[in-house]
PDB file of C-alpha atoms in Angstrom:
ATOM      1  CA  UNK A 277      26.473 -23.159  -5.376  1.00  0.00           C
ATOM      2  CA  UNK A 278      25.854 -19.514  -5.385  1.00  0.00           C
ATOM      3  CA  UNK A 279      24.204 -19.028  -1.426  1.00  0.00           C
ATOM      4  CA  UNK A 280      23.444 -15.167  -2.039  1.00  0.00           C
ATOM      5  CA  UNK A 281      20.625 -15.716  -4.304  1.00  0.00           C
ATOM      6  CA  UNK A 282      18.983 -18.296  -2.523  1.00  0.00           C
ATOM      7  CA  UNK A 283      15.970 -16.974  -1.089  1.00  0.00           C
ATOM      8  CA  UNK A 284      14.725 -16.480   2.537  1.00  0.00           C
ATOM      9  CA  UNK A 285      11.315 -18.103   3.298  1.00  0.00           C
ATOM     10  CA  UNK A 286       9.695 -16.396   6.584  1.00  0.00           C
ATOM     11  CA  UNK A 287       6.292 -17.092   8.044  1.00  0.00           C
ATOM     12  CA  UNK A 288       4.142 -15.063   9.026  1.00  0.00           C
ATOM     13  CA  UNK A 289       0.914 -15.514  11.297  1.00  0.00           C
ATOM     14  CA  UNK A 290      -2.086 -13.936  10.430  1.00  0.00           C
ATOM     15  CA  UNK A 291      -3.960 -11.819  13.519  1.00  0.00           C
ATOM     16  CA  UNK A 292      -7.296 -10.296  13.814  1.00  0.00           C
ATOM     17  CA  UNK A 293      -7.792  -7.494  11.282  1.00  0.00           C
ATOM     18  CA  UNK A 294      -5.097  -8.774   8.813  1.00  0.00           C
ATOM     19  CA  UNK A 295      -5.730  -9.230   4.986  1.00  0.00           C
ATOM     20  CA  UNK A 296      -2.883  -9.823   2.709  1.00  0.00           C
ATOM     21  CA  UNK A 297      -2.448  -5.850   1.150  1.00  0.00           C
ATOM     22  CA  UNK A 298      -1.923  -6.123   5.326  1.00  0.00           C
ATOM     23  CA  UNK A 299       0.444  -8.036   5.075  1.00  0.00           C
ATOM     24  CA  UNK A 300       2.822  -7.281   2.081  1.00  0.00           C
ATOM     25  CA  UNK A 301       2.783  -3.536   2.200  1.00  0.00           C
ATOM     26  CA  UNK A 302       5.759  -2.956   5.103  1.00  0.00           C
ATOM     27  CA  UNK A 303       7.561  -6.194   3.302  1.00  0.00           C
ATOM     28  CA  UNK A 304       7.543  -4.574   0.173  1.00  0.00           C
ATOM     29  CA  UNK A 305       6.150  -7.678  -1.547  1.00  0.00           C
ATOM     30  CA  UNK A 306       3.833  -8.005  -4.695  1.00  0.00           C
ATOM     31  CA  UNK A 307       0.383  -9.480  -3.307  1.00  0.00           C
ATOM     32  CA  UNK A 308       0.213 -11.772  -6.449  1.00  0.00           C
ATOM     33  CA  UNK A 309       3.617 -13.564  -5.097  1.00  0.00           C
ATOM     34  CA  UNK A 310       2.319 -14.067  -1.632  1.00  0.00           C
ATOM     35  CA  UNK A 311      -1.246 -15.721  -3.065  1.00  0.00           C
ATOM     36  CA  UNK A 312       0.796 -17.734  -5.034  1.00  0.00           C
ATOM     37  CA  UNK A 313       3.298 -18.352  -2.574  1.00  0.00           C
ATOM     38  CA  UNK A 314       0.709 -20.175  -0.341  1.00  0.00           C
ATOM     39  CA  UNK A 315      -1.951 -21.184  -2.953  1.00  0.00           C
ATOM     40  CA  UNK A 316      -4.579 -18.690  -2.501  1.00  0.00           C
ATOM     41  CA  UNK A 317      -7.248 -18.425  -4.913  1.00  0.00           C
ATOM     42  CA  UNK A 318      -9.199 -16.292  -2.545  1.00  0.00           C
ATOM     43  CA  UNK A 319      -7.192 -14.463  -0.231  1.00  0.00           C
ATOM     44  CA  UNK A 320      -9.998 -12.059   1.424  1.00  0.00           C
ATOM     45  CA  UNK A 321     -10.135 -15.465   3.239  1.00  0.00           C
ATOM     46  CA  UNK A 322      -7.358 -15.701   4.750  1.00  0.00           C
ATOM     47  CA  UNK A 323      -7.547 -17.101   8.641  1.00  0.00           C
ATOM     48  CA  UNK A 324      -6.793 -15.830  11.971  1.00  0.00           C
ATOM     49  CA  UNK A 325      -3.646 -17.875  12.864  1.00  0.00           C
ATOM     50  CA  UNK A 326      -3.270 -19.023   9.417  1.00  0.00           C
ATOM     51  CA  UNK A 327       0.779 -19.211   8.609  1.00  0.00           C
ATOM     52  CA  UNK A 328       2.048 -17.052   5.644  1.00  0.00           C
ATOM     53  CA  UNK A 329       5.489 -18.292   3.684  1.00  0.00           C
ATOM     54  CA  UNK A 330       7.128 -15.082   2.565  1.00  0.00           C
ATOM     55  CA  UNK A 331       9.783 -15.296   0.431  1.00  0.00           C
ATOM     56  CA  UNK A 332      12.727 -12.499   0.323  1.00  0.00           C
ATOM     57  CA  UNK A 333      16.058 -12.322  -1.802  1.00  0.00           C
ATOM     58  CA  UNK A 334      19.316 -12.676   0.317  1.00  0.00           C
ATOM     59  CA  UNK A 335      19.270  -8.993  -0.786  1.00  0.00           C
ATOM     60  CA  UNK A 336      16.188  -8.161   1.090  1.00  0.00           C
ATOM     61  CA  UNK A 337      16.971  -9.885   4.373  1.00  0.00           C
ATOM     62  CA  UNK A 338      20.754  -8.238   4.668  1.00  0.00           C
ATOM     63  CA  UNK A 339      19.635  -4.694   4.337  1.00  0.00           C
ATOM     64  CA  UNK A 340      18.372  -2.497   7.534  1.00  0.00           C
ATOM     65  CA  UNK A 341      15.245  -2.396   6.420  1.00  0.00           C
ATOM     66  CA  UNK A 342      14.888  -6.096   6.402  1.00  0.00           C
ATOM     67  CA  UNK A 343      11.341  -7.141   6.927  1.00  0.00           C
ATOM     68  CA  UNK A 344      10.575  -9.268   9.811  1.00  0.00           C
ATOM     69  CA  UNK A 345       7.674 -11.062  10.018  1.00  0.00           C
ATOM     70  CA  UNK A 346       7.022 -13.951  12.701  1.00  0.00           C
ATOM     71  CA  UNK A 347       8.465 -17.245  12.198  1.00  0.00           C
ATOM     72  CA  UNK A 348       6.739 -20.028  13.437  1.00  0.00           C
ATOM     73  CA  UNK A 349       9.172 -20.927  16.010  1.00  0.00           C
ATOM     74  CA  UNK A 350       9.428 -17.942  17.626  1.00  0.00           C
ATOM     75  CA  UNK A 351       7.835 -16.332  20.312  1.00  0.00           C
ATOM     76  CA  UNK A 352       5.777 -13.297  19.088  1.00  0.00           C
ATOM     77  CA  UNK A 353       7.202 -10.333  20.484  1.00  0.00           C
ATOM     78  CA  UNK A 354       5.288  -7.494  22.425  1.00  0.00           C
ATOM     79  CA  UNK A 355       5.032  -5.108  19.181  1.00  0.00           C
ATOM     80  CA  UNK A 356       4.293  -8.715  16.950  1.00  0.00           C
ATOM     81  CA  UNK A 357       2.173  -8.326  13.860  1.00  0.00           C
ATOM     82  CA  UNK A 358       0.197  -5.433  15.118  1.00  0.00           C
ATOM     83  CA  UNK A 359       2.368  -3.007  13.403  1.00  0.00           C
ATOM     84  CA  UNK A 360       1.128  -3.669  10.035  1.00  0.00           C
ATOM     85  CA  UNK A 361      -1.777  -2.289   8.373  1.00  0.00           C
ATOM     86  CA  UNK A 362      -5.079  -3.331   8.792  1.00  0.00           C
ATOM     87  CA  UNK A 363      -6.146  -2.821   4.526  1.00  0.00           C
ATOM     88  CA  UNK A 364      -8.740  -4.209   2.292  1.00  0.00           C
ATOM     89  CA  UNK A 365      -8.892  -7.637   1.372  1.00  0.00           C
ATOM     90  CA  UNK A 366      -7.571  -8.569  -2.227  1.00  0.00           C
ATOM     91  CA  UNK A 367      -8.329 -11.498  -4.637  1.00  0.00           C
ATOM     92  CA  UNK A 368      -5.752 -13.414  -6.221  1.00  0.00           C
ATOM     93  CA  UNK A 369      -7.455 -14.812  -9.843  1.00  0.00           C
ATOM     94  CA  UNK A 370      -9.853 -12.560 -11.549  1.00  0.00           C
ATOM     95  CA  UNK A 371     -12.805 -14.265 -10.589  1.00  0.00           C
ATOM     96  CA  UNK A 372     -11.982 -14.490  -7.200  1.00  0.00           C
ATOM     97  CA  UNK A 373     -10.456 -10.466  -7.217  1.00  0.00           C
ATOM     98  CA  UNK A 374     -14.406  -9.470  -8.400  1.00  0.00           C
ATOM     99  CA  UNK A 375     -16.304 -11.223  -5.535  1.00  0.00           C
ATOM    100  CA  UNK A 376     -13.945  -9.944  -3.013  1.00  0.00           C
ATOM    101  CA  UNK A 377     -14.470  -6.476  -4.280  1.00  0.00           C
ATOM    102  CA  UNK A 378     -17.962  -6.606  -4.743  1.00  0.00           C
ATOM    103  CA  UNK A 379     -17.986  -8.050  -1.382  1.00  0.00           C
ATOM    104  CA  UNK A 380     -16.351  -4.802   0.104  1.00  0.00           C
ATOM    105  CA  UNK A 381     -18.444  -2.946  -1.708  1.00  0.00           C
ATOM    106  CA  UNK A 382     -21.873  -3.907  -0.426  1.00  0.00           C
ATOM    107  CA  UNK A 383     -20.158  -3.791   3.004  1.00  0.00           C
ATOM    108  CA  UNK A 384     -19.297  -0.093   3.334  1.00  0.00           C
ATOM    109  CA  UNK A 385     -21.710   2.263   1.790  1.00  0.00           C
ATOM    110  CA  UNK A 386     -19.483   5.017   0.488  1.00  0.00           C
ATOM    111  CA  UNK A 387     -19.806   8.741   0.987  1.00  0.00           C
ATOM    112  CA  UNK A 388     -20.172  11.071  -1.731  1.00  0.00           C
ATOM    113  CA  UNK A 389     -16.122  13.037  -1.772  1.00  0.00           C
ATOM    114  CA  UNK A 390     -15.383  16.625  -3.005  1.00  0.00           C
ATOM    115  CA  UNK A 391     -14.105  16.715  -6.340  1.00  0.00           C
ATOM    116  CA  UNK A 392     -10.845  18.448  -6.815  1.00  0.00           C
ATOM    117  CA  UNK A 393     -10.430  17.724 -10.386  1.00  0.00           C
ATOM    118  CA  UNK A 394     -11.890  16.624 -13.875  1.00  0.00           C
ATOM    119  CA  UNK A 395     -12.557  13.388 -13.520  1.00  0.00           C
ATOM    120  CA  UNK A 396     -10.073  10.066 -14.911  1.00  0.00           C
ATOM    121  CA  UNK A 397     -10.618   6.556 -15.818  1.00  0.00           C
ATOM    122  CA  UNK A 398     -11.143   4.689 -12.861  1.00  0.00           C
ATOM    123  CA  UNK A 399      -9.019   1.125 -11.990  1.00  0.00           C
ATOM    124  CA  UNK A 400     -12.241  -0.409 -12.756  1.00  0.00           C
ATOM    125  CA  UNK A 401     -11.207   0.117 -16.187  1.00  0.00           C
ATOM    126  CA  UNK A 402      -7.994  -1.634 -16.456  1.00  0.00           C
ATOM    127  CA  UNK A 403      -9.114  -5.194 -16.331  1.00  0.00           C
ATOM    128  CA  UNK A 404      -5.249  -6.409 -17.076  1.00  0.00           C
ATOM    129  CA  UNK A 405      -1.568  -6.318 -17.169  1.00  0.00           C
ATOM    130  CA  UNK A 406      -1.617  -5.812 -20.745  1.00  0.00           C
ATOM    131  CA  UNK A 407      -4.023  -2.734 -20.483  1.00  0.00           C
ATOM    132  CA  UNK A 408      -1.510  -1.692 -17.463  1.00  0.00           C
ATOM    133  CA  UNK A 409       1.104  -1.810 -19.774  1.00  0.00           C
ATOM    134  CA  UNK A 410       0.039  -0.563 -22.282  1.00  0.00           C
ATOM    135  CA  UNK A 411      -2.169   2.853 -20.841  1.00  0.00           C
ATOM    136  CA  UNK A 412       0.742   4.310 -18.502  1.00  0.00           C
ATOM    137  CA  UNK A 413      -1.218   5.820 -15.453  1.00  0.00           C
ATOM    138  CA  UNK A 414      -0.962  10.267 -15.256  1.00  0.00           C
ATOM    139  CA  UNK A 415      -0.070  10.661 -11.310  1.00  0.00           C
ATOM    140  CA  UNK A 416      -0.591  14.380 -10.491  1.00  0.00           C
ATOM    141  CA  UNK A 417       0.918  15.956  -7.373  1.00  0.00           C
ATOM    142  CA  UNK A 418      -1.216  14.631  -4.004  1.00  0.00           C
ATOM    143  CA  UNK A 419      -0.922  18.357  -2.235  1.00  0.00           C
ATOM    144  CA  UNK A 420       0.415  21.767  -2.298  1.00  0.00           C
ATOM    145  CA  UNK A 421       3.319  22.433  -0.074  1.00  0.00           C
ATOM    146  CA  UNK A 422       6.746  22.679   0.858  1.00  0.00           C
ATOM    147  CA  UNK A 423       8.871  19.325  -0.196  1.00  0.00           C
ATOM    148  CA  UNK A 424      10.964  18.435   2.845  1.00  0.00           C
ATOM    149  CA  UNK A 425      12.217  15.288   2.598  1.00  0.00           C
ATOM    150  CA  UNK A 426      12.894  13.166  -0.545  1.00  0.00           C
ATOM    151  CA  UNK A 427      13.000   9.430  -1.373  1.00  0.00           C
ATOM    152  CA  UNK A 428      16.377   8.009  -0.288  1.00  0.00           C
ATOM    153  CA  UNK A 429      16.444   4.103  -0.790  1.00  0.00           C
ATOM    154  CA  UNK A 430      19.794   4.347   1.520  1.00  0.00           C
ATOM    155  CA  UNK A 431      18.118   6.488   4.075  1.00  0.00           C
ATOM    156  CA  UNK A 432      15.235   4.144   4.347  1.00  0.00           C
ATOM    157  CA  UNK A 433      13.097   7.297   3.229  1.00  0.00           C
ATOM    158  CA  UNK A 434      10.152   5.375   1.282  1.00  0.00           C
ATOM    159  CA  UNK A 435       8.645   8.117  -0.122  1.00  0.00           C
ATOM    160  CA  UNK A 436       8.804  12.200   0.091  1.00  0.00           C
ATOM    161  CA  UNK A 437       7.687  14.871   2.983  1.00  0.00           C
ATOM    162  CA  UNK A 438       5.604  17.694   1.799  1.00  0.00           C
ATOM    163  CA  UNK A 439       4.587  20.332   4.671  1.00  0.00           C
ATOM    164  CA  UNK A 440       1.532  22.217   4.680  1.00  0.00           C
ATOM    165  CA  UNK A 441      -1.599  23.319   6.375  1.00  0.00           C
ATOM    166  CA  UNK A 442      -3.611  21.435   8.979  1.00  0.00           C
ATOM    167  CA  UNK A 443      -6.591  20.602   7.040  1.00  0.00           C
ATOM    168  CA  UNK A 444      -5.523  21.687   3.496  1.00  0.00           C
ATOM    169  CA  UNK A 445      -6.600  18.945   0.455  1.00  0.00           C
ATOM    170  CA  UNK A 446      -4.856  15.744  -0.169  1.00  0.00           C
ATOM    171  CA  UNK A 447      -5.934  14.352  -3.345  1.00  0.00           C
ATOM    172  CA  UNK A 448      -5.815  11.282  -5.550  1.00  0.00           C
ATOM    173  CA  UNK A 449      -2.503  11.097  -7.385  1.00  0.00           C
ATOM    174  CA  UNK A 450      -3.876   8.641 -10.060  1.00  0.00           C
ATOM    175  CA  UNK A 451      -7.354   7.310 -10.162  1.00  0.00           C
ATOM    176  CA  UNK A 452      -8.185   3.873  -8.537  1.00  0.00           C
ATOM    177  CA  UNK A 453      -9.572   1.691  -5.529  1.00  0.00           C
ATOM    178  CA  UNK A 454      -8.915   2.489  -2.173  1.00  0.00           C
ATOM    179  CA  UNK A 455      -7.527  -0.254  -0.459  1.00  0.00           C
ATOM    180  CA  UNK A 456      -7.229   0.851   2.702  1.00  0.00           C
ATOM    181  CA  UNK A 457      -8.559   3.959   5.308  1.00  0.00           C
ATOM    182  CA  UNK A 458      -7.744   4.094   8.561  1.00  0.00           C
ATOM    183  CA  UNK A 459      -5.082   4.274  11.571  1.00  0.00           C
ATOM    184  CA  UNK A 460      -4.044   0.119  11.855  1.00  0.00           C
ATOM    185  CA  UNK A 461      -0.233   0.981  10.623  1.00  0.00           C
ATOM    186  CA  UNK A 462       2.133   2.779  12.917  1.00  0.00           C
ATOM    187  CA  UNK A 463       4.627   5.356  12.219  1.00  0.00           C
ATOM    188  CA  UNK A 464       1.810   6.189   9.566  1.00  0.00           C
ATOM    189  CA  UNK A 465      -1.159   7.893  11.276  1.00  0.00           C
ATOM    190  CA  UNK A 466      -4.582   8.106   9.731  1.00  0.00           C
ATOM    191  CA  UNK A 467      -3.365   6.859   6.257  1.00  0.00           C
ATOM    192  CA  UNK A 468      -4.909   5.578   2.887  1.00  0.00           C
ATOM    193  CA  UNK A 469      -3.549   3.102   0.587  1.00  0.00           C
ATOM    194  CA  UNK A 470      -4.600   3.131  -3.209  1.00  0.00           C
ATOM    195  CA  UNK A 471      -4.564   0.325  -5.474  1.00  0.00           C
ATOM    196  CA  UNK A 472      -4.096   2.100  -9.224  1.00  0.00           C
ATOM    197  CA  UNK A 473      -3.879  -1.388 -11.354  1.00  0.00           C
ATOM    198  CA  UNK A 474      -1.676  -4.562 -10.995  1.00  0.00           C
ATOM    199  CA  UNK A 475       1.311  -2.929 -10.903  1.00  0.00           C
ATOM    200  CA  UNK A 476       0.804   0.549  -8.628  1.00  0.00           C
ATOM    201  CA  UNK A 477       0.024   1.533  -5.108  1.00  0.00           C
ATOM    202  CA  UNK A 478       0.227   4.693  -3.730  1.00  0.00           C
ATOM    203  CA  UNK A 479       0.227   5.631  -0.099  1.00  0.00           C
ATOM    204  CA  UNK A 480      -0.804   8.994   1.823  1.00  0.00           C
ATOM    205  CA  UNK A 481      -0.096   9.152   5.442  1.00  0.00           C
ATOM    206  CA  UNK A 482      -0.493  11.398   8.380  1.00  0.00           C
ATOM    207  CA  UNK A 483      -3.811  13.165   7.563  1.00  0.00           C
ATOM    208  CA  UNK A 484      -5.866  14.896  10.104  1.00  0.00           C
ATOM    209  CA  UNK A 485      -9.329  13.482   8.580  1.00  0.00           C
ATOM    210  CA  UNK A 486     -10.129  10.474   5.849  1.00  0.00           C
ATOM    211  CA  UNK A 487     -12.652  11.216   3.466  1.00  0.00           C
ATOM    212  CA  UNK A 488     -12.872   7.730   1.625  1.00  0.00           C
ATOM    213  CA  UNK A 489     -13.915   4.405   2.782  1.00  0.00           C
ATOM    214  CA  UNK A 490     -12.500   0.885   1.382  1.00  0.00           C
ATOM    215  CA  UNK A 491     -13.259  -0.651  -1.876  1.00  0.00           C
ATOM    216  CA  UNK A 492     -14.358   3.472  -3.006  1.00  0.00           C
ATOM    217  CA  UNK A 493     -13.088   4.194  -6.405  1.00  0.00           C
ATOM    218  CA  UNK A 494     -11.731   7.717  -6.486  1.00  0.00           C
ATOM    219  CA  UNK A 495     -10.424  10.207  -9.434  1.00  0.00           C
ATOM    220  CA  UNK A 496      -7.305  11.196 -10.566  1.00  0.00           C
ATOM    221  CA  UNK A 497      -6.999  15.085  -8.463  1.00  0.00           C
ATOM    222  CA  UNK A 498      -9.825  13.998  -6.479  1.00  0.00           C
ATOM    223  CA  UNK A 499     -10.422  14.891  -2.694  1.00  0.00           C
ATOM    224  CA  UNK A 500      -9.411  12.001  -0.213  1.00  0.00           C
ATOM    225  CA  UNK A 501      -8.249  13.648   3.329  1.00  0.00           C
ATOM    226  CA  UNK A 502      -7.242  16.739   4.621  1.00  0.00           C
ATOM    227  CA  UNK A 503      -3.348  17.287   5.761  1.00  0.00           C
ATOM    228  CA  UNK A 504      -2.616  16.664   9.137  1.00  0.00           C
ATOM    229  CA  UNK A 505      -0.245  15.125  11.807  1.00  0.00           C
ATOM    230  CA  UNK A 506      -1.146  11.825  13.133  1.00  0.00           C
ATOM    231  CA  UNK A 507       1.997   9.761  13.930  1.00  0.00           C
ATOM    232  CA  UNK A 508       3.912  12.780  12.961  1.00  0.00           C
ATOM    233  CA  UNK A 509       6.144  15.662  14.740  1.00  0.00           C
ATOM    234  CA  UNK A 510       4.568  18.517  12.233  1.00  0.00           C
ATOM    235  CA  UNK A 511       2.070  19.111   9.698  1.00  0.00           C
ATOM    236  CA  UNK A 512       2.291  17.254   6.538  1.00  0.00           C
ATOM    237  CA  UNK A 513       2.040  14.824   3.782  1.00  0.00           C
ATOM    238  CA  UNK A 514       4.060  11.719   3.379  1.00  0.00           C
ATOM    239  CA  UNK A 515       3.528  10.292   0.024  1.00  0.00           C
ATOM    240  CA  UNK A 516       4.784   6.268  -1.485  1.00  0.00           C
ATOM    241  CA  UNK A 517       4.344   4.944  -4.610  1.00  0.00           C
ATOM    242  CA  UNK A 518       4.499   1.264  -4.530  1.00  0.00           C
ATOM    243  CA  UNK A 519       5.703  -0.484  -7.887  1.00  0.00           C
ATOM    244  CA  UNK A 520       5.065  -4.422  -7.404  1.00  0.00           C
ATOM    245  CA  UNK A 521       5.173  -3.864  -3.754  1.00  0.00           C
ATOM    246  CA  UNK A 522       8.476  -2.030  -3.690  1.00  0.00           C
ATOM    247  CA  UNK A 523       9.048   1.601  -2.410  1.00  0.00           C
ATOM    248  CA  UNK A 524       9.809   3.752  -5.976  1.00  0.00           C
ATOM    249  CA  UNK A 525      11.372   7.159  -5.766  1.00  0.00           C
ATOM    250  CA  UNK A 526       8.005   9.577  -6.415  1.00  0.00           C
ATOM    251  CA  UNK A 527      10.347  11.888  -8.385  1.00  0.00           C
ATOM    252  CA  UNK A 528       9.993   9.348 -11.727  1.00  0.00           C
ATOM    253  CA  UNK A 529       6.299  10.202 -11.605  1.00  0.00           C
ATOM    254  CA  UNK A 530       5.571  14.023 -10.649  1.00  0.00           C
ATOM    255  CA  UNK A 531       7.529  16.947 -11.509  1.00  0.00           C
ATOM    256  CA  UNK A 532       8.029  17.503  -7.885  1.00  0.00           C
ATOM    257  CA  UNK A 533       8.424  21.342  -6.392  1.00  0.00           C
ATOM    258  CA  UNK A 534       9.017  23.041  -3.082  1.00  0.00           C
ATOM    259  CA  UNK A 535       5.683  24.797  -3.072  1.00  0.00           C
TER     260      UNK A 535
END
């Protein structure tokens, strides 16, 4: 019996202000695993106290950035689930993925952002994997600057550093739905989370002000925040993309420069 590919089941308990993008985007899990994980057809209703199974490779659990969500038996600890983001809430079927949407949207009226660009097909538009597939998204770069820091699985580096100037654009990499704006994740600052299609996320952390609300589709090039420093020792940009839930190296996707 081969014990290093067993898998590691973890709970987690759900707190106030948790949804399940919440929930899987620090454990670098696919949301469509965790709703099936625990049977969710709807999981925008997912419950205060309500216990998660995530499930990790023996992989997963033995590196340093090992995810660590609460186990039942434990105690929570002073920092406990707070640390994750606070994003919007996701649907697992179709059906259920519509409602919660349309849900969101009736919820927060949404603003009318600068456009920075032409404008691009929006994730409203890719009903399904096989459109996914087969229509590879164009990711532009999400801000002028100076690249500091680059993706380094081995240095824990998630994504890439790009300095610039307090208040300068930060812009839609790819078109889609934001699916999450605000300050609920630290080490991240004011940050916003976009959902591109089944298989893409993209993440853009430590502005100075958010210009798009939840459940707001946006443009690829288009005007989401301005660069700042929130959560941050200097001004810049710190960019993910998320591929199934898992940290990919941006350099794949953008022809990445120093200014």
């Amino acid at each position: 019996m081969d014990s290093e590919v067993q898998p590691v089941t973890r709970i987690y308990i759900v707190e106030k202000g948790d949804t399940l993008y919440s929930i899987v985007f620090l454990n670098g899990l696919d949301y469509r695993d965790v709703a099936d994980w625990n049977h969710l057809d709807n999981p925008a209703e997912i419950k205060i106290g309500q216990q998660l199974q995530l499930h990790f490779s023996a992989s997963d659990t033995t590196s340093k950035d090992a995810p660590k969500p609460l186990m039942a038996s434990q105690v929570p600890e002073t920092s406990g689930t707070k640390n994750y983001p606070r994003v919007g809430k996701l649907a697992y079927t179709e059906s259920a993925l519509s409602q919660a949407e349309r849900l969101q949207n009736e919820s927060a009226p949404v603003p009318a952002p600068t456009v920075a660009a032409a404008p691009a097909v929006s994730a409203a538009a890719i009903p399904s994997r096989a459109v996914d597939d087969e229509q590879p998204l164009q990711w532009g770069m999400p801000t002028r600057g100076k690249l500091v820091a680059g993706f380094s699985e081995s240095d824990n580096r998630k994504g890439i550093d790009i300095v610039g100037q307090r208040g300068q654009a930060v812009v839609a990499s790819a078109a889609g739905k934001v699916v999450y704006s605000g300050s609920g994740l630290r080490g991240y600052g004011k940050l916003i989370i976009i959902k591109h299609n089944k298989t893409y996320l993209s993440a853009y952390a430590h502005n100075d002000q958010i210009l798009v609300k939840e459940g707001q589709n946006v443009r690829k090039g288009q005007k989401i925040a301005e660069m700042g420093n929130t959560d941050a020792n200097q001004v810049e940009l710190h960019f993910e993309i998320r591929k199934f839930g898992k940290p990919v190296d941006p350099a794949q996707y953008l022809s990445l420069t120093s200014s």
